[in-house]
């Protein structure tokens, strides 16, 4: 495939800017290994320039009324919508995700902006008689400059789901996308300027975590950090923020489970279960990598899933009939294949896949067949760790109590799905699961207006809905 080399810089105060050091990094398309962009790599001085721009823009931005800021978010949503094809193609070329999935992600990003731009009762100011019968006004104030650090798997939505509430609350931001997939975030900042957002309200710093990311986290004029990424780095961010007592939220990894009860509608459940772990090649923090199956239906489920896995069309993510694109890199592919080997050595039964496909495309790109493991037990590494690839672990259960115990085991607490035609049973299970997001009879349930907490090692803070907006504010009480 012919690729056009994009040359991109940092985006500071509304202008594309090279790094002061002149450093750049080549970004490649994981489907074929071709260079697609050369991107500036920021160091501490560039981060300082971006934070200064955000600080300068803060006064005028925060002075706008809530509804004026909502109008800006609405215009940004329209701008993204108008450039939908550019965004989707860029994400597919950079991340490797099939084009249809990238388009869905663009729609999801727009839906966050639309939700936040249409909130009616934001509860940012309230007056009441306090317990001493005096009058109190409770105000929600913005922090100032917020840092938003995002991972490589869903660059656009990871940025927008934090950006929208941060801006609406009156903050300005410095975004730091992953060094592997910065392109759609840079485009987002450019579209924001074209949509009329004042310069300096959104700034983008590209580069490594260790240099650009760490300088941003430690910057004295950044009081609030939203980190989206791995649990390991999230813990580092928490440690790095301790000295300055910064307010941080961490959106981290997961190892979510689906519970498939004997009375589930398998025709509906199985394509959804497979689609969920194969989405973005399993490189999804909400992937339900563990499928807990009730004993009486276990054999049938395993057989039918093998058929679904075998039917995947692996190849060029730009082709509309492709269902499984490449992973982010060959190095990541190798990491996943190590997990496949580990699963075998732990005694799990590899029912399908886990190897490099033999077609021509696979020779240049980071492709692998999805892997399906049977006979997985809760103590195995493949059952406990976030694999972050297309690997589904089948685990058999007898009683619902046993299923709940398995689902709740482990360090993560992001999401879960329950498949059952008995609404009472499903609701009862849902109440006993220690996770933030539960879907009943659907693979996943993420909506911009539905708040949830990140539980256990899946992070801190809350996501989506009014709670996400409030999380970008500080409370001030004024009493008479
Ligand atoms: P990562 O933690 O390696 O990197 C995330 C971001 O942090 C990148 O921009 C990186 O450059 C930066 N970074 C790395 N070291 C840093 C440091 N010392 N200081 C400051 N910044 C630093 O994660 P990744 O590999 O890019 O993404 C995959 C992980 O992200 C998975 O664990 C996945 O579950 C998680 N994730 C979570 C969510 C969520 O909303 N919960 C969403 C997407 C991905």
Coordinates of N, CA and C in Angstrom, one line a residue, residues 260-348:
X260 N -21.6 -16.8 31.7 CA -22.5 -17.3 30.7 C -23.3 -18.4 31.4
X261 N -24.6 -18.1 31.8 CA -25.4 -19.0 32.6 C -26.1 -20.0 31.6
X262 N -26.5 -21.1 32.2 CA -27.1 -22.2 31.4 C -28.3 -21.8 30.5
X263 N -29.0 -20.7 31.0 CA -30.2 -20.3 30.3 C -29.9 -19.1 29.4
X264 N -28.7 -18.9 29.0 CA -28.3 -17.7 28.1 C -28.8 -18.1 26.7
X265 N -29.1 -17.0 26.0 CA -29.4 -17.1 24.6 C -28.1 -17.2 23.8
X266 N -27.6 -18.4 23.5 CA -26.3 -18.6 22.9 C -26.1 -18.0 21.5
X267 N -27.2 -18.0 20.8 CA -27.2 -17.4 19.4 C -26.8 -15.9 19.5
X268 N -27.3 -15.3 20.6 CA -27.0 -13.8 20.8 C -25.7 -13.7 21.5
X269 N -25.5 -14.5 22.5 CA -24.3 -14.3 23.4 C -23.0 -14.6 22.7
X270 N -22.9 -15.7 22.0 CA -21.6 -16.1 21.5 C -20.9 -15.2 20.5
X271 N -21.7 -14.7 19.5 CA -21.1 -13.8 18.6 C -20.6 -12.5 19.3
X272 N -21.4 -12.1 20.3 CA -21.1 -10.9 21.1 C -19.8 -11.1 21.9
X273 N -19.7 -12.3 22.6 CA -18.6 -12.6 23.4 C -17.3 -12.6 22.5
X274 N -17.4 -13.3 21.4 CA -16.2 -13.3 20.5 C -15.9 -11.9 19.9
X275 N -17.0 -11.2 19.5 CA -16.7 -9.8 19.0 C -16.1 -9.0 20.0
X276 N -16.4 -9.1 21.3 CA -15.8 -8.3 22.3 C -14.3 -8.6 22.5
X277 N -13.9 -9.8 22.5 CA -12.5 -10.1 22.7 C -11.7 -9.8 21.4
X278 N -12.3 -9.9 20.3 CA -11.6 -9.6 19.0 C -11.6 -8.2 18.6
X279 N -12.4 -7.4 19.2 CA -12.5 -5.9 18.9 C -11.1 -5.3 19.2
X280 N -10.6 -4.5 18.2 CA -9.3 -3.9 18.3 C -8.2 -5.0 18.6
X281 N -8.5 -6.2 18.1 CA -7.5 -7.3 18.3 C -7.3 -7.6 19.8
X282 N -8.3 -7.4 20.6 CA -8.2 -7.7 22.1 C -7.4 -6.6 22.8
X283 N -7.0 -5.6 22.1 CA -6.2 -4.5 22.8 C -7.2 -3.5 23.3
X284 N -8.0 -3.9 24.3 CA -9.1 -3.2 24.8 C -9.2 -3.3 26.3
X285 N -9.2 -2.2 27.0 CA -9.2 -2.3 28.5 C -10.4 -3.0 29.0
X286 N -11.6 -2.9 28.2 CA -12.8 -3.5 28.7 C -13.0 -4.9 28.1
X287 N -12.0 -5.5 27.5 CA -12.1 -6.8 26.9 C -12.5 -7.8 28.0
X288 N -13.5 -8.6 27.7 CA -13.9 -9.7 28.7 C -13.0 -10.9 28.3
X289 N -11.8 -10.9 28.8 CA -10.8 -12.0 28.5 C -11.1 -13.3 29.2
X290 N -12.0 -13.3 30.1 CA -12.4 -14.5 30.8 C -13.8 -14.8 30.6
X291 N -14.1 -16.0 30.0 CA -15.5 -16.4 29.8 C -15.8 -17.6 30.8
X292 N -16.7 -17.3 31.8 CA -17.1 -18.3 32.8 C -18.3 -18.9 32.2
X293 N -18.2 -20.3 32.0 CA -19.3 -21.0 31.4 C -19.9 -22.0 32.3
X294 N -21.2 -22.1 32.4 CA -21.9 -23.1 33.3 C -21.7 -24.4 32.7
X295 N -21.4 -25.4 33.6 CA -21.0 -26.7 33.2 C -21.8 -27.4 32.1
X296 N -23.1 -27.3 32.2 CA -24.0 -28.0 31.3 C -23.9 -27.5 29.8
X297 N -23.4 -26.3 29.6 CA -23.3 -25.8 28.2 C -21.9 -25.7 27.8
X298 N -20.9 -26.1 28.6 CA -19.5 -25.8 28.3 C -19.0 -26.4 27.0
X299 N -19.3 -27.6 26.7 CA -18.8 -28.3 25.5 C -19.4 -27.6 24.3
X300 N -20.7 -27.3 24.3 CA -21.3 -26.7 23.1 C -20.7 -25.3 22.9
X301 N -20.5 -24.5 24.0 CA -19.9 -23.2 23.9 C -18.5 -23.2 23.3
X302 N -17.7 -24.1 23.8 CA -16.3 -24.2 23.3 C -16.3 -24.5 21.8
X303 N -17.1 -25.5 21.4 CA -17.2 -25.9 20.0 C -17.6 -24.7 19.1
X304 N -18.7 -24.0 19.5 CA -19.2 -22.9 18.7 C -18.2 -21.7 18.6
X305 N -17.5 -21.5 19.7 CA -16.5 -20.4 19.7 C -15.3 -20.7 18.8
X306 N -14.9 -22.0 18.7 CA -13.9 -22.4 17.8 C -14.3 -22.0 16.4
X307 N -15.5 -22.3 16.0 CA -16.0 -22.0 14.7 C -16.0 -20.5 14.4
X308 N -16.4 -19.7 15.4 CA -16.4 -18.3 15.2 C -15.0 -17.7 15.1
X309 N -14.1 -18.2 15.9 CA -12.7 -17.8 15.8 C -12.1 -18.1 14.5
X310 N -12.4 -19.4 14.0 CA -11.8 -19.8 12.7 C -12.3 -19.0 11.6
X311 N -13.5 -18.4 11.7 CA -14.1 -17.7 10.6 C -13.6 -16.3 10.4
X312 N -12.7 -15.8 11.3 CA -12.3 -14.4 11.2 C -11.5 -14.2 10.0
X313 N -11.7 -13.0 9.4 CA -10.9 -12.6 8.2 C -9.8 -11.7 8.7
X314 N -8.6 -12.2 8.6 CA -7.4 -11.5 9.2 C -6.7 -10.8 8.0
X315 N -6.5 -9.5 8.1 CA -5.7 -8.9 7.0 C -5.8 -7.4 7.1
X316 N -5.7 -6.7 5.9 CA -5.6 -5.3 5.8 C -6.8 -4.6 6.5
X317 N -6.6 -3.8 7.5 CA -7.7 -3.2 8.2 C -8.5 -2.2 7.4
X318 N -7.9 -1.8 6.3 CA -8.6 -0.8 5.4 C -9.7 -1.6 4.6
X319 N -9.5 -2.9 4.4 CA -10.5 -3.6 3.7 C -11.8 -3.8 4.5
X320 N -12.9 -3.6 3.8 CA -14.2 -3.6 4.6 C -14.5 -5.0 5.1
X321 N -14.0 -6.1 4.4 CA -14.4 -7.4 4.9 C -13.4 -8.0 6.0
X322 N -12.4 -7.2 6.3 CA -11.5 -7.6 7.4 C -12.2 -7.5 8.7
X323 N -12.1 -8.6 9.5 CA -12.6 -8.5 10.9 C -11.6 -8.4 11.9
X324 N -10.3 -8.8 11.6 CA -9.2 -8.7 12.6 C -8.0 -8.1 11.9
X325 N -7.6 -7.0 12.4 CA -6.4 -6.3 11.8 C -5.2 -6.8 12.5
X326 N -4.1 -6.0 12.4 CA -2.9 -6.3 13.1 C -2.9 -5.9 14.5
X327 N -2.0 -6.3 15.3 CA -1.8 -5.8 16.6 C -0.9 -4.5 16.4
X328 N -0.7 -3.8 17.5 CA 0.0 -2.5 17.4 C 1.4 -2.7 16.9
X329 N 2.1 -3.8 17.1 CA 3.5 -3.9 16.7 C 3.9 -5.4 16.7
X330 N 4.9 -5.8 16.1 CA 5.4 -7.2 16.1 C 5.9 -7.5 17.5
X331 N 6.4 -6.5 18.2 CA 6.9 -6.7 19.6 C 5.7 -7.1 20.5
X332 N 4.6 -6.4 20.3 CA 3.4 -6.7 21.1 C 2.9 -8.1 20.7
X333 N 2.9 -8.4 19.4 CA 2.5 -9.7 19.0 C 3.3 -10.8 19.7
X334 N 4.6 -10.6 19.8 CA 5.4 -11.6 20.4 C 5.1 -11.8 21.9
X335 N 4.8 -10.6 22.5 CA 4.4 -10.6 23.9 C 3.1 -11.5 24.1
X336 N 2.2 -11.3 23.2 CA 0.9 -12.1 23.3 C 1.2 -13.6 23.1
X337 N 2.1 -13.9 22.1 CA 2.4 -15.3 21.8 C 3.1 -15.9 23.0
X338 N 3.8 -15.2 23.8 CA 4.5 -15.7 25.0 C 3.4 -16.1 26.0
X339 N 2.3 -15.3 26.0 CA 1.2 -15.7 26.9 C 0.5 -17.0 26.4
X340 N 0.5 -17.2 25.1 CA -0.2 -18.4 24.5 C 0.7 -19.6 24.9
X341 N 2.0 -19.4 24.8 CA 2.9 -20.5 25.3 C 2.8 -20.8 26.8
X342 N 2.7 -19.7 27.5 CA 2.5 -19.8 29.0 C 1.3 -20.6 29.3
X343 N 0.2 -20.2 28.7 CA -1.1 -20.9 28.9 C -1.0 -22.4 28.7
X344 N -0.3 -22.8 27.6 CA -0.1 -24.2 27.3 C 0.8 -24.9 28.4
X345 N 1.8 -24.2 28.9 CA 2.7 -24.8 29.9 C 2.0 -24.8 31.3
X346 N 1.0 -24.0 31.5 CA 0.2 -24.0 32.7 C -0.8 -25.1 32.8
X347 N -1.0 -25.7 31.6 CA -2.0 -26.8 31.6 C -3.3 -26.5 30.9
X348 N -3.5 -25.2 30.4 CA -4.7 -24.9 29.7 C -4.7 -25.6 28.3

